[in-house]
Tab-separated table of C-alpha atoms in Angstrom:
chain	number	residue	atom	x	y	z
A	190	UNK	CA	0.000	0.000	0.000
A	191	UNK	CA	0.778	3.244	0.056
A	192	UNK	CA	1.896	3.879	3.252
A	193	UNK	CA	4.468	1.170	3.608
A	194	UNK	CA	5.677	2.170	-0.484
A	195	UNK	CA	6.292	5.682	1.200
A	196	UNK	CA	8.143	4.557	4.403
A	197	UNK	CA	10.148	2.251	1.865
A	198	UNK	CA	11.310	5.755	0.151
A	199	UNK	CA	11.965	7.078	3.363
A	200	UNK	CA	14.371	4.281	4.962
A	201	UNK	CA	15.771	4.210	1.652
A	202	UNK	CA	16.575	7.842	0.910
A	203	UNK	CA	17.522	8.130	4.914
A	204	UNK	CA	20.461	5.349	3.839
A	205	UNK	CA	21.770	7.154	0.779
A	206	UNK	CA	21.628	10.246	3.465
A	207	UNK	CA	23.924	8.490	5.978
A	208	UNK	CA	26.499	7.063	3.578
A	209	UNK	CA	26.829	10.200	1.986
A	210	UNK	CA	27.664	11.693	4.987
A	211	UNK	CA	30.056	9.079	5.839
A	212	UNK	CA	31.721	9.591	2.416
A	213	UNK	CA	31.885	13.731	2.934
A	214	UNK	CA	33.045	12.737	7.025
A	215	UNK	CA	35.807	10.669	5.047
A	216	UNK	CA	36.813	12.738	2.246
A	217	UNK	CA	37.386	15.547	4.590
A	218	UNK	CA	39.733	13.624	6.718
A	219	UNK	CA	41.881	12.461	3.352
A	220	UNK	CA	41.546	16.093	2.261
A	221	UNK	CA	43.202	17.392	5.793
A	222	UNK	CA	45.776	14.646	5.801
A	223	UNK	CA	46.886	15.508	2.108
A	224	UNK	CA	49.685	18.090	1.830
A	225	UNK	CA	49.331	21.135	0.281
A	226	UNK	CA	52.340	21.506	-1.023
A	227	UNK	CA	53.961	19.470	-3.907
A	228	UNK	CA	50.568	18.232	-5.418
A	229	UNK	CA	51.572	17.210	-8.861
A	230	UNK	CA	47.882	15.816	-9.897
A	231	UNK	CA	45.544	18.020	-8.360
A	232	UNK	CA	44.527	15.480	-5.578
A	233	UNK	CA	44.110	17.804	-3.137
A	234	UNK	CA	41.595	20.202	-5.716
A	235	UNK	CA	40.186	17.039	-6.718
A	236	UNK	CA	39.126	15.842	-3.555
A	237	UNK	CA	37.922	19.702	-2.005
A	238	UNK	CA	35.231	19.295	-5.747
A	239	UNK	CA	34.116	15.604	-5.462
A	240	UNK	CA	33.303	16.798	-1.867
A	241	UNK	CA	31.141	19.648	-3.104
A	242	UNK	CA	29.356	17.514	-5.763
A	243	UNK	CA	28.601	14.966	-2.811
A	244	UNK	CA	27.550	17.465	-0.226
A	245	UNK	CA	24.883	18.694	-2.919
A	246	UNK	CA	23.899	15.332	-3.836
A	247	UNK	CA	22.997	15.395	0.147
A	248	UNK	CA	21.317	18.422	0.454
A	249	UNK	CA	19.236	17.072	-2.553
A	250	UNK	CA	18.339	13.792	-1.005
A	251	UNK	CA	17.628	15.769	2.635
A	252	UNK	CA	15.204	18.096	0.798
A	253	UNK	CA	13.419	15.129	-0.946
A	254	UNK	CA	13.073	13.197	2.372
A	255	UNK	CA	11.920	16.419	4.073
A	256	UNK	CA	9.564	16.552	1.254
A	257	UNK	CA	8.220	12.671	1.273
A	258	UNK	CA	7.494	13.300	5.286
A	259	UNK	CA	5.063	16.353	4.686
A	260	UNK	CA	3.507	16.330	1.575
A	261	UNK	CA	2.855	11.892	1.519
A	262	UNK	CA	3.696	11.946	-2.175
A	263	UNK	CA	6.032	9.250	-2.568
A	264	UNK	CA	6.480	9.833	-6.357
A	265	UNK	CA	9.188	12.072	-6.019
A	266	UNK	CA	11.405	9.679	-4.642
A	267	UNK	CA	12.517	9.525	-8.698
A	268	UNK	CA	13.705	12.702	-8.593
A	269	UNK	CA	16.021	11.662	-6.115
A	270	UNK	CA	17.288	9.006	-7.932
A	271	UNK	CA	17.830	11.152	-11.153
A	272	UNK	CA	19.452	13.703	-8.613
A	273	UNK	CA	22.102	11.020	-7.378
A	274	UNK	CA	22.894	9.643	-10.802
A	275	UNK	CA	23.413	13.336	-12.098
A	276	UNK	CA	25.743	13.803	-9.416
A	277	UNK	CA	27.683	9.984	-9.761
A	278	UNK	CA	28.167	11.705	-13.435
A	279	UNK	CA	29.583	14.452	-12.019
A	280	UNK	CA	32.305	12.466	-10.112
A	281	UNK	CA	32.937	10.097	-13.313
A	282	UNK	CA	33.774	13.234	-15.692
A	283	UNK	CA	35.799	14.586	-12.322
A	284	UNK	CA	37.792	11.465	-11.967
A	285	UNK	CA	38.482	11.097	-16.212
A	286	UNK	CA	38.129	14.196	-17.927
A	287	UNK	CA	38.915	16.815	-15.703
A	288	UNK	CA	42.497	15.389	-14.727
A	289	UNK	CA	43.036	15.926	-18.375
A	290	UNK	CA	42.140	19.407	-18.681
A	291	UNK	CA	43.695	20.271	-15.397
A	292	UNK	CA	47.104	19.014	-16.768
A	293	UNK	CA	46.526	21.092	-19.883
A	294	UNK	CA	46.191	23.923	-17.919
A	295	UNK	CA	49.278	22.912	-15.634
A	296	UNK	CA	51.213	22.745	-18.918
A	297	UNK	CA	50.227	26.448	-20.269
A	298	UNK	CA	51.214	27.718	-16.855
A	299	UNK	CA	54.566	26.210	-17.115
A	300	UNK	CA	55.313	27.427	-20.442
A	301	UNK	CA	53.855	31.135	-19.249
A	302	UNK	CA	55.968	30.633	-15.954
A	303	UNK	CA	59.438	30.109	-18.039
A	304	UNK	CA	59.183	33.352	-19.769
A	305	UNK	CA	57.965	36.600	-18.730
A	306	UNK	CA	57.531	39.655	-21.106
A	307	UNK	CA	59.329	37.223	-23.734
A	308	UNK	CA	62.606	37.483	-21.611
A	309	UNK	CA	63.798	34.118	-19.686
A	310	UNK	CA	63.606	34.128	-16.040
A	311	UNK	CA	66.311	32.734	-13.666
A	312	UNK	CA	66.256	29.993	-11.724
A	313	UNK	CA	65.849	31.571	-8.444
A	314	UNK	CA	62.888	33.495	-9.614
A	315	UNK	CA	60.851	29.780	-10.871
A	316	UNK	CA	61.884	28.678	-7.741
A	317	UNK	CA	59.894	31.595	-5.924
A	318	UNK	CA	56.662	30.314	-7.049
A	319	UNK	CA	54.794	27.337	-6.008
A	320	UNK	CA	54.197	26.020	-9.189
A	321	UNK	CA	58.164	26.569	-10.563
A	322	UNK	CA	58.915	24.868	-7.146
A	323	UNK	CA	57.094	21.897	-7.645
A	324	UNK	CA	57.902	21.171	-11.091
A	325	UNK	CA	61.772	21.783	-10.435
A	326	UNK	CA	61.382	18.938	-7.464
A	327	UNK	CA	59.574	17.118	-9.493
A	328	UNK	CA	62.257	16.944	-12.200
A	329	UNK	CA	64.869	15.916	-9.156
A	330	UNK	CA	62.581	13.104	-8.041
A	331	UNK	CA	62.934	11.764	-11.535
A	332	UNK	CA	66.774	12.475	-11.260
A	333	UNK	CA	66.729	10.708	-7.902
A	334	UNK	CA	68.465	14.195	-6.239
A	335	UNK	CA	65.111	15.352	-5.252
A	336	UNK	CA	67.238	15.787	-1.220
A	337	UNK	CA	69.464	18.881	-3.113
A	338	UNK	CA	66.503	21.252	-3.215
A	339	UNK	CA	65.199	19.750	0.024
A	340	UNK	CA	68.771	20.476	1.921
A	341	UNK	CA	68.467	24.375	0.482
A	342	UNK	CA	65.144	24.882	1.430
A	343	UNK	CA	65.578	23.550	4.899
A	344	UNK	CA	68.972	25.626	4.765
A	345	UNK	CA	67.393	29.069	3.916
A	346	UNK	CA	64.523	28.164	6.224
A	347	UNK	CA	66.831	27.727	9.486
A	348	UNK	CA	69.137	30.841	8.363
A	349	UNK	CA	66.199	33.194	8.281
A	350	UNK	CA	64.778	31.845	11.342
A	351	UNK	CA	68.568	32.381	12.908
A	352	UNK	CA	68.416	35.910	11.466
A	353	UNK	CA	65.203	37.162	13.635
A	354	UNK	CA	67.831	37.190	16.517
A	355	UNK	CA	69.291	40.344	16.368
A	356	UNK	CA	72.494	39.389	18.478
A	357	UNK	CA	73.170	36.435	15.495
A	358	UNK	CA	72.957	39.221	12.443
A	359	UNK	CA	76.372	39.857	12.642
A	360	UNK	CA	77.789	36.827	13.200
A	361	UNK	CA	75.744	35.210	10.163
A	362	UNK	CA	76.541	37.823	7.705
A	363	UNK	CA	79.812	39.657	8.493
A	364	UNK	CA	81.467	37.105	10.241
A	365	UNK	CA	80.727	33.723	8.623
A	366	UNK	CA	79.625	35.627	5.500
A	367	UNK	CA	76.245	33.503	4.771
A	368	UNK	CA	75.134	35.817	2.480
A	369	UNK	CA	73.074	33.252	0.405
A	370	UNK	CA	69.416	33.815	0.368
A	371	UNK	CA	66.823	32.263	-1.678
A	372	UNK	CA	63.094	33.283	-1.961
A	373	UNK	CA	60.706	30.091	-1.212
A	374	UNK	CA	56.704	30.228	-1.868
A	375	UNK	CA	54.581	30.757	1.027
A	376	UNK	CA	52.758	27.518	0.741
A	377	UNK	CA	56.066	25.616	1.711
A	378	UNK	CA	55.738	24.380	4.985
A	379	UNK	CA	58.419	24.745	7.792
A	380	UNK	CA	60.274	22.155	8.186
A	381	UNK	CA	60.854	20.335	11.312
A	382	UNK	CA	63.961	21.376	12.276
A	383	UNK	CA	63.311	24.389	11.980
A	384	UNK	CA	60.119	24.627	13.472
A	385	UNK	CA	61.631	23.011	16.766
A	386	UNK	CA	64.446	25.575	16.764
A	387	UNK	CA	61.281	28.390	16.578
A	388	UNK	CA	59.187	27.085	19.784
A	389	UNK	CA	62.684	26.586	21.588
A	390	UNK	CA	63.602	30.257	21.309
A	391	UNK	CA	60.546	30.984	22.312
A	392	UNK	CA	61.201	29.320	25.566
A	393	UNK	CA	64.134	30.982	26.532
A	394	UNK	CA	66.084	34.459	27.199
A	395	UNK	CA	68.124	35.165	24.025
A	396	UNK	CA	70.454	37.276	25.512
A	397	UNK	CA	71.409	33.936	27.364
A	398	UNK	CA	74.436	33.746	25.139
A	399	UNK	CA	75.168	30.332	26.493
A	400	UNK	CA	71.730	29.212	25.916
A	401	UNK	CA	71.099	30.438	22.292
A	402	UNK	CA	74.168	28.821	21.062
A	403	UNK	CA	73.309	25.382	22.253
A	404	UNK	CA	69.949	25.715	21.047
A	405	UNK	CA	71.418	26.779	17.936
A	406	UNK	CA	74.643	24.315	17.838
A	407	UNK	CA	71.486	21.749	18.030
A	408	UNK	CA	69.636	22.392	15.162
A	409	UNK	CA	72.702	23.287	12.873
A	410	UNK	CA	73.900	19.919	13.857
A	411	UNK	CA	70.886	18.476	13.087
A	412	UNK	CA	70.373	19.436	9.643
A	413	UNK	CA	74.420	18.360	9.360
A	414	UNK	CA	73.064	14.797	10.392
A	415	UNK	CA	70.537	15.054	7.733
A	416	UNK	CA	71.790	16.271	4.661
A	417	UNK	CA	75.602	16.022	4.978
A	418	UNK	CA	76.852	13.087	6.790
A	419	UNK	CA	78.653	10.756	5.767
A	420	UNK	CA	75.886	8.018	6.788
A	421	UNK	CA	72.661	10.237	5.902
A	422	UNK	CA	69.935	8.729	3.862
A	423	UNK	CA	69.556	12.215	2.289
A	424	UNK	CA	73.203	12.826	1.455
A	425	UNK	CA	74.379	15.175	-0.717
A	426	UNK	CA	76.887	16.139	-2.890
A	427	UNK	CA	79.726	18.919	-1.538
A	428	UNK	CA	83.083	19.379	-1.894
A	429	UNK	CA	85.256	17.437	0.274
A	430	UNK	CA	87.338	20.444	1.791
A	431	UNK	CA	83.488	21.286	3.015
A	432	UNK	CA	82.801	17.655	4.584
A	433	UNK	CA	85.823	17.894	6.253
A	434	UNK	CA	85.347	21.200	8.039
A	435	UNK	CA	81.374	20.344	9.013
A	436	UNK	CA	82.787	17.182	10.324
A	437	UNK	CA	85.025	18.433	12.447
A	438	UNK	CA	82.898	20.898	13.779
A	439	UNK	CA	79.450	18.221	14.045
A	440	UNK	CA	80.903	14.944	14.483
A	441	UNK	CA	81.064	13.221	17.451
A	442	UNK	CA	81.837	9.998	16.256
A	443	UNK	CA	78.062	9.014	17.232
A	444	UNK	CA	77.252	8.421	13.797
């Protein structure tokens, strides 16, 4: 009868309702956990759309439910079901054919990016923007040397971190002469060494000369064990004279 056709609609529509919500409760969580940075494909963009075409697909199904409750009329119940396969279309052309066009677009950028008022740019100035960044990494990771651009990044990170201490300007630039900057994109996030070295300054009284310099001996000797010992995983490539020096200023003989 009709009654029980209509609560049949109702249980039915309420399921579609709850998994949709799992899938949005879900896709939000991936979307969090996936970095911002260094997205090659678009996953990230990908994701944040499917998510929108699902969260109308279950404001659609709410409405018709809503709708089924007051009104009786059962018969609508199609419309959600023409609703939900208009939006599974959706995610089918989102999955297929807009990872195509997306890398077309990727690839005009890129050409745009290597040439600006018909003059070439350098490479410092690619590597200022996000998407000059990525593609330059991405070319290492093919080279497997992707850890070069990772040791100057985490470099120039830690030196202008070391530079908002006023009482390690001078020593940094006149002194040691580390006069070699690089201009990163915003969207690169701090990297851990350097954010520790941050929150421990903030615990202490920099004009605790003592202090600072161990705090500062530890993270310098940290991104040595990283990036330019002899046993790192992420080793790279300087001249020996170099090693030698950084050795005998790092080393312990710990390993």
């Amino acid at each position: 009868n009709k009654h029980d056709a209509k609560i049949k609609y109702i249980i039915e529509n309420s399921f579609t309702a709850f998994y949709l919500f799992v899938a949005i409760i879900m896709g939000h969580l991936c979307w969090k956990r996936y970095p911002i940075f260094a997205d090659m494909f678009l996953i990230r963009k990908e994701i944040r759309i499917s998510l929108l075409i699902i969260l109308i697909i279950l404001i659609g199904v709410i409405i018709i439910v809503t709708f089924i409750i007051i009104s009786g009329d059962y018969k609508v119940f199609l419309l959600s079901l023409i609703f939900i396969q208009i939006g599974y279309c959706s995610l089918m052309y989102l999955m297929t054919i807009y990872g195509q066009k997306a890398e077309k677009i990727k690839h005009e950028k890129r050409k745009k990016l290597l040439r600006v008022n018909g003059d070439k740019v350098t490479w410092n100035e690619i590597i200022s923007t996000k998407e000059g960044y990525e593609q330059f990494l991405k070319f290492l990771q093919k080279e497997l040397s992707a850890e070069n651009l990772l040791f100057v990044t985490e470099y120039v990170q830690l030196k202008n971190a070391l530079l908002t201490i006023e009482s390690l300007q001078k020593r940094i630039v006149e002194d040691l002469q580390l006069t070699y900057d690089l201009e990163l994109p915003e969207s690169i996030p701090t990297a851990l060494i350097t954010q520790e070295f941050k929150d421990e300054i903030k615990e202490i009284d920099i004009s605790d000369e003592q202090t600072l310099n161990e705090i500062v001996f530890k993270a310098t000797n940290l991104l040595f064990c990283k990036y330019l010992h002899g046993n790192s995983m992420l080793e790279v490539n300087i001249s020996s004279k170099s090693r030698k020096f950084m050795v005998s200023v790092f080393d312990t003989g710990d390993g």
